[in-house]
Amino acid sequence: MSLLFDTSPKEPQKRRARKLAPPPAEKPAPENPLIYLGESVPPLGRLDNGVACLDQNCQAQCHDILDEDRGQWRLECCFCGTGQWSPVIKGHLPPPAEGADFVLRGGRFDGQTLGEVARSRRGQDYITWAAKEHPRPAVKKACETYLASLGDPG
């Protein structure tokens, strides 16, 4: 039945024979992007006692020092992972090795200091290699000085 405003249930219609088409080619599902694209870096040090965790349920006083910026440390609770910024405590961390502030130009570690490179994955291997075989004399000398200040026989 066909009215201006059809409110009746749909009536079955006759099916026509159709030619079978090949199924469409499947597209590979797009991969979900990674949320964290950086690489893990070991902490600069530890801070036990003196700074309480900001999580009211935790209140632990054991933190990893993850970063230092403008006189502030980025702390992360060892138990619950809550992060916070806290003023630097002078003399708590050992002084950086001599030559750790040398900035590399070009290559895999472009723009990073030797101290940053040493904390990255395979960074210590790179510094050891560069102290022996790097083609630029300034980089070779800086890596040698850095390793010597660490007491590394190289």
PDB file of N, CA, C and O in Angstrom, residues 27-100:
ATOM      1  N   LYS A  27      41.500  -2.528   2.821  1.00  0.00           N
ATOM      2  CA  LYS A  27      42.559  -1.565   3.100  1.00  0.00           C
ATOM      3  C   LYS A  27      43.175  -1.929   4.443  1.00  0.00           C
ATOM      4  O   LYS A  27      42.458  -2.286   5.378  1.00  0.00           O
ATOM      5  N   PRO A  28      44.492  -1.859   4.542  1.00  0.00           N
ATOM      6  CA  PRO A  28      45.088  -2.156   5.846  1.00  0.00           C
ATOM      7  C   PRO A  28      44.650  -1.102   6.861  1.00  0.00           C
ATOM      8  O   PRO A  28      44.565   0.087   6.552  1.00  0.00           O
ATOM      9  N   ALA A  29      44.319  -1.562   8.029  1.00  0.00           N
ATOM     10  CA  ALA A  29      43.877  -0.641   9.086  1.00  0.00           C
ATOM     11  C   ALA A  29      45.036   0.273   9.472  1.00  0.00           C
ATOM     12  O   ALA A  29      46.170  -0.190   9.618  1.00  0.00           O
ATOM     13  N   PRO A  30      44.777   1.574   9.604  1.00  0.00           N
ATOM     14  CA  PRO A  30      45.865   2.470   9.979  1.00  0.00           C
ATOM     15  C   PRO A  30      46.335   2.149  11.397  1.00  0.00           C
ATOM     16  O   PRO A  30      45.539   1.814  12.269  1.00  0.00           O
ATOM     17  N   GLU A  31      47.650   2.200  11.572  1.00  0.00           N
ATOM     18  CA  GLU A  31      48.210   1.912  12.892  1.00  0.00           C
ATOM     19  C   GLU A  31      47.927   3.082  13.823  1.00  0.00           C
ATOM     20  O   GLU A  31      47.969   4.238  13.414  1.00  0.00           O
ATOM     21  N   ASN A  32      47.649   2.763  15.055  1.00  0.00           N
ATOM     22  CA  ASN A  32      47.444   3.813  16.045  1.00  0.00           C
ATOM     23  C   ASN A  32      48.783   4.467  16.345  1.00  0.00           C
ATOM     24  O   ASN A  32      49.777   3.772  16.573  1.00  0.00           O
ATOM     25  N   PRO A  33      48.831   5.786  16.361  1.00  0.00           N
ATOM     26  CA  PRO A  33      50.107   6.449  16.646  1.00  0.00           C
ATOM     27  C   PRO A  33      50.493   6.240  18.107  1.00  0.00           C
ATOM     28  O   PRO A  33      49.645   6.078  18.982  1.00  0.00           O
ATOM     29  N   LEU A  34      51.790   6.204  18.341  1.00  0.00           N
ATOM     30  CA  LEU A  34      52.275   6.074  19.706  1.00  0.00           C
ATOM     31  C   LEU A  34      52.008   7.365  20.456  1.00  0.00           C
ATOM     32  O   LEU A  34      52.119   8.454  19.910  1.00  0.00           O
ATOM     33  N   ILE A  35      51.673   7.246  21.691  1.00  0.00           N
ATOM     34  CA  ILE A  35      51.421   8.434  22.486  1.00  0.00           C
ATOM     35  C   ILE A  35      52.729   9.071  22.912  1.00  0.00           C
ATOM     36  O   ILE A  35      52.921  10.261  22.813  1.00  0.00           O
ATOM     37  N   TYR A  36      53.674   8.247  23.375  1.00  0.00           N
ATOM     38  CA  TYR A  36      54.959   8.771  23.822  1.00  0.00           C
ATOM     39  C   TYR A  36      56.011   8.392  22.804  1.00  0.00           C
ATOM     40  O   TYR A  36      56.266   7.219  22.590  1.00  0.00           O
ATOM     41  N   LEU A  37      56.597   9.370  22.148  1.00  0.00           N
ATOM     42  CA  LEU A  37      57.554   9.101  21.092  1.00  0.00           C
ATOM     43  C   LEU A  37      58.996   9.268  21.537  1.00  0.00           C
ATOM     44  O   LEU A  37      59.902   8.979  20.783  1.00  0.00           O
ATOM     45  N   GLY A  38      59.221   9.768  22.743  1.00  0.00           N
ATOM     46  CA  GLY A  38      60.585   9.942  23.235  1.00  0.00           C
ATOM     47  C   GLY A  38      61.172   8.631  23.703  1.00  0.00           C
ATOM     48  O   GLY A  38      60.513   7.609  23.752  1.00  0.00           O
ATOM     49  N   GLU A  39      62.445   8.651  24.036  1.00  0.00           N
ATOM     50  CA  GLU A  39      63.060   7.453  24.565  1.00  0.00           C
ATOM     51  C   GLU A  39      63.272   7.633  26.060  1.00  0.00           C
ATOM     52  O   GLU A  39      63.405   8.749  26.552  1.00  0.00           O
ATOM     53  N   SER A  40      63.267   6.532  26.764  1.00  0.00           N
ATOM     54  CA  SER A  40      63.418   6.630  28.206  1.00  0.00           C
ATOM     55  C   SER A  40      64.832   7.072  28.557  1.00  0.00           C
ATOM     56  O   SER A  40      65.800   6.672  27.925  1.00  0.00           O
ATOM     57  N   VAL A  41      64.923   7.912  29.546  1.00  0.00           N
ATOM     58  CA  VAL A  41      66.195   8.451  29.992  1.00  0.00           C
ATOM     59  C   VAL A  41      66.315   8.145  31.478  1.00  0.00           C
ATOM     60  O   VAL A  41      65.366   8.338  32.230  1.00  0.00           O
ATOM     61  N   PRO A  42      67.465   7.661  31.900  1.00  0.00           N
ATOM     62  CA  PRO A  42      67.608   7.385  33.323  1.00  0.00           C
ATOM     63  C   PRO A  42      67.517   8.670  34.129  1.00  0.00           C
ATOM     64  O   PRO A  42      67.840   9.749  33.642  1.00  0.00           O
ATOM     65  N   PRO A  43      67.067   8.590  35.378  1.00  0.00           N
ATOM     66  CA  PRO A  43      66.941   9.797  36.195  1.00  0.00           C
ATOM     67  C   PRO A  43      68.299  10.412  36.506  1.00  0.00           C
ATOM     68  O   PRO A  43      69.328   9.734  36.484  1.00  0.00           O
ATOM     69  N   LEU A  44      68.287  11.712  36.799  1.00  0.00           N
ATOM     70  CA  LEU A  44      69.513  12.403  37.172  1.00  0.00           C
ATOM     71  C   LEU A  44      69.997  11.962  38.549  1.00  0.00           C
ATOM     72  O   LEU A  44      71.183  12.011  38.852  1.00  0.00           O
ATOM     73  N   GLY A  45      69.063  11.577  39.403  1.00  0.00           N
ATOM     74  CA  GLY A  45      69.397  11.149  40.752  1.00  0.00           C
ATOM     75  C   GLY A  45      68.136  10.848  41.533  1.00  0.00           C
ATOM     76  O   GLY A  45      67.048  10.755  40.972  1.00  0.00           O
ATOM     77  N   ARG A  46      68.306  10.718  42.855  1.00  0.00           N
ATOM     78  CA  ARG A  46      67.185  10.437  43.738  1.00  0.00           C
ATOM     79  C   ARG A  46      67.129  11.491  44.825  1.00  0.00           C
ATOM     80  O   ARG A  46      68.148  12.032  45.233  1.00  0.00           O
ATOM     81  N   LEU A  47      65.928  11.737  45.306  1.00  0.00           N
ATOM     82  CA  LEU A  47      65.725  12.661  46.416  1.00  0.00           C
ATOM     83  C   LEU A  47      64.835  11.957  47.432  1.00  0.00           C
ATOM     84  O   LEU A  47      63.656  11.727  47.180  1.00  0.00           O
ATOM     85  N   ASP A  48      65.427  11.566  48.534  1.00  0.00           N
ATOM     86  CA  ASP A  48      64.689  10.903  49.600  1.00  0.00           C
ATOM     87  C   ASP A  48      64.624  11.844  50.798  1.00  0.00           C
ATOM     88  O   ASP A  48      65.631  12.438  51.180  1.00  0.00           O
ATOM     89  N   ASN A  49      63.453  11.958  51.383  1.00  0.00           N
ATOM     90  CA  ASN A  49      63.199  12.816  52.540  1.00  0.00           C
ATOM     91  C   ASN A  49      63.264  14.296  52.160  1.00  0.00           C
ATOM     92  O   ASN A  49      64.092  14.705  51.367  1.00  0.00           O
ATOM     93  N   GLY A  50      62.392  15.044  52.726  1.00  0.00           N
ATOM     94  CA  GLY A  50      62.387  16.485  52.504  1.00  0.00           C
ATOM     95  C   GLY A  50      61.252  16.984  51.637  1.00  0.00           C
ATOM     96  O   GLY A  50      60.755  18.078  51.819  1.00  0.00           O
ATOM     97  N   VAL A  51      60.828  16.200  50.648  1.00  0.00           N
ATOM     98  CA  VAL A  51      59.733  16.606  49.758  1.00  0.00           C
ATOM     99  C   VAL A  51      58.700  15.485  49.756  1.00  0.00           C
ATOM    100  O   VAL A  51      59.018  14.346  49.408  1.00  0.00           O
ATOM    101  N   ALA A  52      57.476  15.808  50.165  1.00  0.00           N
ATOM    102  CA  ALA A  52      56.409  14.811  50.204  1.00  0.00           C
ATOM    103  C   ALA A  52      55.698  14.752  48.859  1.00  0.00           C
ATOM    104  O   ALA A  52      55.596  15.754  48.147  1.00  0.00           O
ATOM    105  N   CYS A  53      55.181  13.583  48.522  1.00  0.00           N
ATOM    106  CA  CYS A  53      54.417  13.392  47.294  1.00  0.00           C
ATOM    107  C   CYS A  53      53.148  14.226  47.370  1.00  0.00           C
ATOM    108  O   CYS A  53      52.527  14.364  48.424  1.00  0.00           O
ATOM    109  N   LEU A  54      52.729  14.782  46.240  1.00  0.00           N
ATOM    110  CA  LEU A  54      51.530  15.610  46.195  1.00  0.00           C
ATOM    111  C   LEU A  54      50.243  14.794  46.276  1.00  0.00           C
ATOM    112  O   LEU A  54      49.189  15.338  46.601  1.00  0.00           O
ATOM    113  N   ASP A  55      50.313  13.504  46.008  1.00  0.00           N
ATOM    114  CA  ASP A  55      49.134  12.652  46.092  1.00  0.00           C
ATOM    115  C   ASP A  55      48.782  12.456  47.568  1.00  0.00           C
ATOM    116  O   ASP A  55      49.582  11.936  48.347  1.00  0.00           O
ATOM    117  N   GLN A  56      47.593  12.865  47.956  1.00  0.00           N
ATOM    118  CA  GLN A  56      47.184  12.807  49.358  1.00  0.00           C
ATOM    119  C   GLN A  56      47.113  11.371  49.884  1.00  0.00           C
ATOM    120  O   GLN A  56      47.244  11.153  51.087  1.00  0.00           O
ATOM    121  N   ASN A  57      46.914  10.398  49.029  1.00  0.00           N
ATOM    122  CA  ASN A  57      46.873   9.006  49.465  1.00  0.00           C
ATOM    123  C   ASN A  57      48.260   8.396  49.595  1.00  0.00           C
ATOM    124  O   ASN A  57      48.418   7.380  50.266  1.00  0.00           O
ATOM    125  N   CYS A  58      49.253   8.975  48.963  1.00  0.00           N
ATOM    126  CA  CYS A  58      50.598   8.407  48.945  1.00  0.00           C
ATOM    127  C   CYS A  58      51.481   9.052  50.021  1.00  0.00           C
ATOM    128  O   CYS A  58      51.939   8.390  50.930  1.00  0.00           O
ATOM    129  N   GLN A  59      51.756  10.332  49.868  1.00  0.00           N
ATOM    130  CA  GLN A  59      52.575  11.115  50.805  1.00  0.00           C
ATOM    131  C   GLN A  59      53.973  10.538  51.020  1.00  0.00           C
ATOM    132  O   GLN A  59      54.598  10.790  52.045  1.00  0.00           O
ATOM    133  N   ALA A  60      54.478   9.746  50.078  1.00  0.00           N
ATOM    134  CA  ALA A  60      55.826   9.185  50.199  1.00  0.00           C
ATOM    135  C   ALA A  60      56.863  10.290  50.020  1.00  0.00           C
ATOM    136  O   ALA A  60      56.578  11.354  49.477  1.00  0.00           O
ATOM    137  N   GLN A  61      58.076  10.017  50.474  1.00  0.00           N
ATOM    138  CA  GLN A  61      59.153  10.993  50.335  1.00  0.00           C
ATOM    139  C   GLN A  61      60.334  10.397  49.574  1.00  0.00           C
ATOM    140  O   GLN A  61      61.485  10.665  49.883  1.00  0.00           O
ATOM    141  N   CYS A  62      60.040   9.586  48.578  1.00  0.00           N
ATOM    142  CA  CYS A  62      61.053   8.975  47.720  1.00  0.00           C
ATOM    143  C   CYS A  62      60.771   9.387  46.282  1.00  0.00           C
ATOM    144  O   CYS A  62      59.740   9.010  45.725  1.00  0.00           O
ATOM    145  N   HIS A  63      61.676  10.173  45.702  1.00  0.00           N
ATOM    146  CA  HIS A  63      61.444  10.707  44.354  1.00  0.00           C
ATOM    147  C   HIS A  63      62.650  10.459  43.461  1.00  0.00           C
ATOM    148  O   HIS A  63      63.783  10.422  43.927  1.00  0.00           O
ATOM    149  N   ASP A  64      62.376  10.318  42.170  1.00  0.00           N
ATOM    150  CA  ASP A  64      63.419  10.333  41.147  1.00  0.00           C
ATOM    151  C   ASP A  64      63.509  11.748  40.610  1.00  0.00           C
ATOM    152  O   ASP A  64      62.488  12.402  40.380  1.00  0.00           O
ATOM    153  N   ILE A  65      64.722  12.226  40.388  1.00  0.00           N
ATOM    154  CA  ILE A  65      64.937  13.546  39.780  1.00  0.00           C
ATOM    155  C   ILE A  65      65.063  13.308  38.281  1.00  0.00           C
ATOM    156  O   ILE A  65      66.046  12.737  37.812  1.00  0.00           O
ATOM    157  N   LEU A  66      64.053  13.724  37.521  1.00  0.00           N
ATOM    158  CA  LEU A  66      64.015  13.433  36.091  1.00  0.00           C
ATOM    159  C   LEU A  66      64.631  14.522  35.231  1.00  0.00           C
ATOM    160  O   LEU A  66      65.189  14.240  34.181  1.00  0.00           O
ATOM    161  N   ASP A  67      64.513  15.775  35.647  1.00  0.00           N
ATOM    162  CA  ASP A  67      64.966  16.871  34.792  1.00  0.00           C
ATOM    163  C   ASP A  67      65.291  18.076  35.658  1.00  0.00           C
ATOM    164  O   ASP A  67      64.783  18.209  36.772  1.00  0.00           O
ATOM    165  N   GLU A  68      66.144  18.945  35.143  1.00  0.00           N
ATOM    166  CA  GLU A  68      66.452  20.199  35.823  1.00  0.00           C
ATOM    167  C   GLU A  68      66.273  21.330  34.820  1.00  0.00           C
ATOM    168  O   GLU A  68      66.782  21.270  33.710  1.00  0.00           O
ATOM    169  N   ASP A  69      65.508  22.342  35.228  1.00  0.00           N
ATOM    170  CA  ASP A  69      65.248  23.465  34.334  1.00  0.00           C
ATOM    171  C   ASP A  69      65.021  24.726  35.156  1.00  0.00           C
ATOM    172  O   ASP A  69      64.143  24.748  36.026  1.00  0.00           O
ATOM    173  N   ARG A  70      65.803  25.761  34.898  1.00  0.00           N
ATOM    174  CA  ARG A  70      65.662  27.077  35.524  1.00  0.00           C
ATOM    175  C   ARG A  70      65.598  27.013  37.048  1.00  0.00           C
ATOM    176  O   ARG A  70      64.740  27.607  37.686  1.00  0.00           O
ATOM    177  N   GLY A  71      66.502  26.259  37.644  1.00  0.00           N
ATOM    178  CA  GLY A  71      66.556  26.185  39.092  1.00  0.00           C
ATOM    179  C   GLY A  71      65.481  25.322  39.725  1.00  0.00           C
ATOM    180  O   GLY A  71      65.262  25.375  40.929  1.00  0.00           O
ATOM    181  N   GLN A  72      64.808  24.496  38.918  1.00  0.00           N
ATOM    182  CA  GLN A  72      63.761  23.604  39.414  1.00  0.00           C
ATOM    183  C   GLN A  72      64.067  22.175  38.974  1.00  0.00           C
ATOM    184  O   GLN A  72      64.600  21.947  37.886  1.00  0.00           O
ATOM    185  N   TRP A  73      63.741  21.225  39.831  1.00  0.00           N
ATOM    186  CA  TRP A  73      63.840  19.817  39.491  1.00  0.00           C
ATOM    187  C   TRP A  73      62.456  19.275  39.195  1.00  0.00           C
ATOM    188  O   TRP A  73      61.488  19.601  39.882  1.00  0.00           O
ATOM    189  N   ARG A  74      62.360  18.420  38.212  1.00  0.00           N
ATOM    190  CA  ARG A  74      61.128  17.679  37.949  1.00  0.00           C
ATOM    191  C   ARG A  74      61.259  16.371  38.712  1.00  0.00           C
ATOM    192  O   ARG A  74      62.116  15.548  38.417  1.00  0.00           O
ATOM    193  N   LEU A  75      60.422  16.205  39.736  1.00  0.00           N
ATOM    194  CA  LEU A  75      60.454  15.023  40.584  1.00  0.00           C
ATOM    195  C   LEU A  75      59.288  14.116  40.239  1.00  0.00           C
ATOM    196  O   LEU A  75      58.213  14.583  39.875  1.00  0.00           O
ATOM    197  N   GLU A  76      59.507  12.806  40.376  1.00  0.00           N
ATOM    198  CA  GLU A  76      58.445  11.834  40.182  1.00  0.00           C
ATOM    199  C   GLU A  76      58.489  10.852  41.337  1.00  0.00           C
ATOM    200  O   GLU A  76      59.543  10.299  41.659  1.00  0.00           O
ATOM    201  N   CYS A  77      57.346  10.652  41.968  1.00  0.00           N
ATOM    202  CA  CYS A  77      57.241   9.740  43.106  1.00  0.00           C
ATOM    203  C   CYS A  77      57.590   8.324  42.651  1.00  0.00           C
ATOM    204  O   CYS A  77      57.118   7.850  41.618  1.00  0.00           O
ATOM    205  N   CYS A  78      58.418   7.637  43.432  1.00  0.00           N
ATOM    206  CA  CYS A  78      58.826   6.268  43.087  1.00  0.00           C
ATOM    207  C   CYS A  78      57.690   5.263  43.246  1.00  0.00           C
ATOM    208  O   CYS A  78      57.729   4.186  42.664  1.00  0.00           O
ATOM    209  N   PHE A  79      56.676   5.603  44.043  1.00  0.00           N
ATOM    210  CA  PHE A  79      55.607   4.654  44.326  1.00  0.00           C
ATOM    211  C   PHE A  79      54.387   4.848  43.437  1.00  0.00           C
ATOM    212  O   PHE A  79      53.863   3.892  42.883  1.00  0.00           O
ATOM    213  N   CYS A  80      53.911   6.090  43.317  1.00  0.00           N
ATOM    214  CA  CYS A  80      52.672   6.306  42.564  1.00  0.00           C
ATOM    215  C   CYS A  80      52.884   7.019  41.229  1.00  0.00           C
ATOM    216  O   CYS A  80      51.981   7.083  40.414  1.00  0.00           O
ATOM    217  N   GLY A  81      54.073   7.587  41.007  1.00  0.00           N
ATOM    218  CA  GLY A  81      54.359   8.236  39.725  1.00  0.00           C
ATOM    219  C   GLY A  81      53.878   9.676  39.618  1.00  0.00           C
ATOM    220  O   GLY A  81      53.988  10.283  38.558  1.00  0.00           O
ATOM    221  N   THR A  82      53.367  10.252  40.690  1.00  0.00           N
ATOM    222  CA  THR A  82      52.922  11.642  40.656  1.00  0.00           C
ATOM    223  C   THR A  82      54.135  12.548  40.485  1.00  0.00           C
ATOM    224  O   THR A  82      55.142  12.396  41.165  1.00  0.00           O
ATOM    225  N   GLY A  83      54.035  13.497  39.566  1.00  0.00           N
ATOM    226  CA  GLY A  83      55.143  14.401  39.292  1.00  0.00           C
ATOM    227  C   GLY A  83      54.916  15.771  39.906  1.00  0.00           C
ATOM    228  O   GLY A  83      53.786  16.184  40.151  1.00  0.00           O
ATOM    229  N   GLN A  84      56.030  16.471  40.141  1.00  0.00           N
ATOM    230  CA  GLN A  84      55.960  17.830  40.667  1.00  0.00           C
ATOM    231  C   GLN A  84      57.286  18.523  40.402  1.00  0.00           C
ATOM    232  O   GLN A  84      58.292  17.893  40.125  1.00  0.00           O
ATOM    233  N   TRP A  85      57.269  19.834  40.463  1.00  0.00           N
ATOM    234  CA  TRP A  85      58.474  20.643  40.342  1.00  0.00           C
ATOM    235  C   TRP A  85      58.859  21.114  41.733  1.00  0.00           C
ATOM    236  O   TRP A  85      58.012  21.488  42.525  1.00  0.00           O
ATOM    237  N   SER A  86      60.148  21.096  42.008  1.00  0.00           N
ATOM    238  CA  SER A  86      60.646  21.495  43.314  1.00  0.00           C
ATOM    239  C   SER A  86      61.946  22.261  43.118  1.00  0.00           C
ATOM    240  O   SER A  86      62.694  21.982  42.172  1.00  0.00           O
ATOM    241  N   PRO A  87      62.263  23.238  43.990  1.00  0.00           N
ATOM    242  CA  PRO A  87      63.526  23.961  43.852  1.00  0.00           C
ATOM    243  C   PRO A  87      64.737  23.028  43.974  1.00  0.00           C
ATOM    244  O   PRO A  87      64.702  22.052  44.726  1.00  0.00           O
ATOM    245  N   VAL A  88      65.786  23.338  43.233  1.00  0.00           N
ATOM    246  CA  VAL A  88      67.022  22.563  43.262  1.00  0.00           C
ATOM    247  C   VAL A  88      67.662  22.688  44.641  1.00  0.00           C
ATOM    248  O   VAL A  88      67.684  23.763  45.234  1.00  0.00           O
ATOM    249  N   ILE A  89      68.164  21.583  45.152  1.00  0.00           N
ATOM    250  CA  ILE A  89      68.908  21.583  46.405  1.00  0.00           C
ATOM    251  C   ILE A  89      70.386  21.551  46.035  1.00  0.00           C
ATOM    252  O   ILE A  89      70.886  20.547  45.511  1.00  0.00           O
ATOM    253  N   LYS A  90      71.071  22.652  46.254  1.00  0.00           N
ATOM    254  CA  LYS A  90      72.480  22.780  45.861  1.00  0.00           C
ATOM    255  C   LYS A  90      73.323  21.714  46.564  1.00  0.00           C
ATOM    256  O   LYS A  90      73.170  21.463  47.753  1.00  0.00           O
ATOM    257  N   GLY A  91      74.196  21.075  45.813  1.00  0.00           N
ATOM    258  CA  GLY A  91      75.110  20.091  46.357  1.00  0.00           C
ATOM    259  C   GLY A  91      74.529  18.699  46.510  1.00  0.00           C
ATOM    260  O   GLY A  91      75.242  17.788  46.923  1.00  0.00           O
ATOM    261  N   HIS A  92      73.253  18.509  46.206  1.00  0.00           N
ATOM    262  CA  HIS A  92      72.651  17.179  46.359  1.00  0.00           C
ATOM    263  C   HIS A  92      73.154  16.222  45.281  1.00  0.00           C
ATOM    264  O   HIS A  92      73.499  15.081  45.577  1.00  0.00           O
ATOM    265  N   LEU A  93      73.198  16.685  44.044  1.00  0.00           N
ATOM    266  CA  LEU A  93      73.702  15.858  42.947  1.00  0.00           C
ATOM    267  C   LEU A  93      75.193  16.098  42.771  1.00  0.00           C
ATOM    268  O   LEU A  93      75.683  17.207  43.009  1.00  0.00           O
ATOM    269  N   PRO A  94      75.936  15.093  42.350  1.00  0.00           N
ATOM    270  CA  PRO A  94      77.361  15.316  42.093  1.00  0.00           C
ATOM    271  C   PRO A  94      77.532  16.297  40.934  1.00  0.00           C
ATOM    272  O   PRO A  94      76.663  16.383  40.053  1.00  0.00           O
ATOM    273  N   PRO A  95      78.628  17.044  40.921  1.00  0.00           N
ATOM    274  CA  PRO A  95      78.824  17.992  39.817  1.00  0.00           C
ATOM    275  C   PRO A  95      78.958  17.246  38.492  1.00  0.00           C
ATOM    276  O   PRO A  95      79.419  16.105  38.465  1.00  0.00           O
ATOM    277  N   PRO A  96      78.530  17.860  37.399  1.00  0.00           N
ATOM    278  CA  PRO A  96      78.633  17.183  36.104  1.00  0.00           C
ATOM    279  C   PRO A  96      80.092  16.958  35.734  1.00  0.00           C
ATOM    280  O   PRO A  96      80.980  17.710  36.144  1.00  0.00           O
ATOM    281  N   ALA A  97      80.329  15.927  34.973  1.00  0.00           N
ATOM    282  CA  ALA A  97      81.686  15.612  34.538  1.00  0.00           C
ATOM    283  C   ALA A  97      82.222  16.724  33.651  1.00  0.00           C
ATOM    284  O   ALA A  97      81.476  17.428  32.973  1.00  0.00           O
ATOM    285  N   GLU A  98      83.531  16.874  33.657  1.00  0.00           N
ATOM    286  CA  GLU A  98      84.167  17.905  32.838  1.00  0.00           C
ATOM    287  C   GLU A  98      83.901  17.622  31.361  1.00  0.00           C
ATOM    288  O   GLU A  98      84.037  16.493  30.905  1.00  0.00           O
ATOM    289  N   GLY A  99      83.465  18.623  30.634  1.00  0.00           N
ATOM    290  CA  GLY A  99      83.149  18.464  29.221  1.00  0.00           C
ATOM    291  C   GLY A  99      81.720  18.026  28.972  1.00  0.00           C
ATOM    292  O   GLY A  99      81.317  17.837  27.835  1.00  0.00           O
ATOM    293  N   ALA A 100      80.920  17.849  30.028  1.00  0.00           N
ATOM    294  CA  ALA A 100      79.540  17.389  29.863  1.00  0.00           C
ATOM    295  C   ALA A 100      78.673  18.431  29.171  1.00  0.00           C
ATOM    296  O   ALA A 100      77.629  18.106  28.632  1.00  0.00           O
TER     297      ALA A 100
END
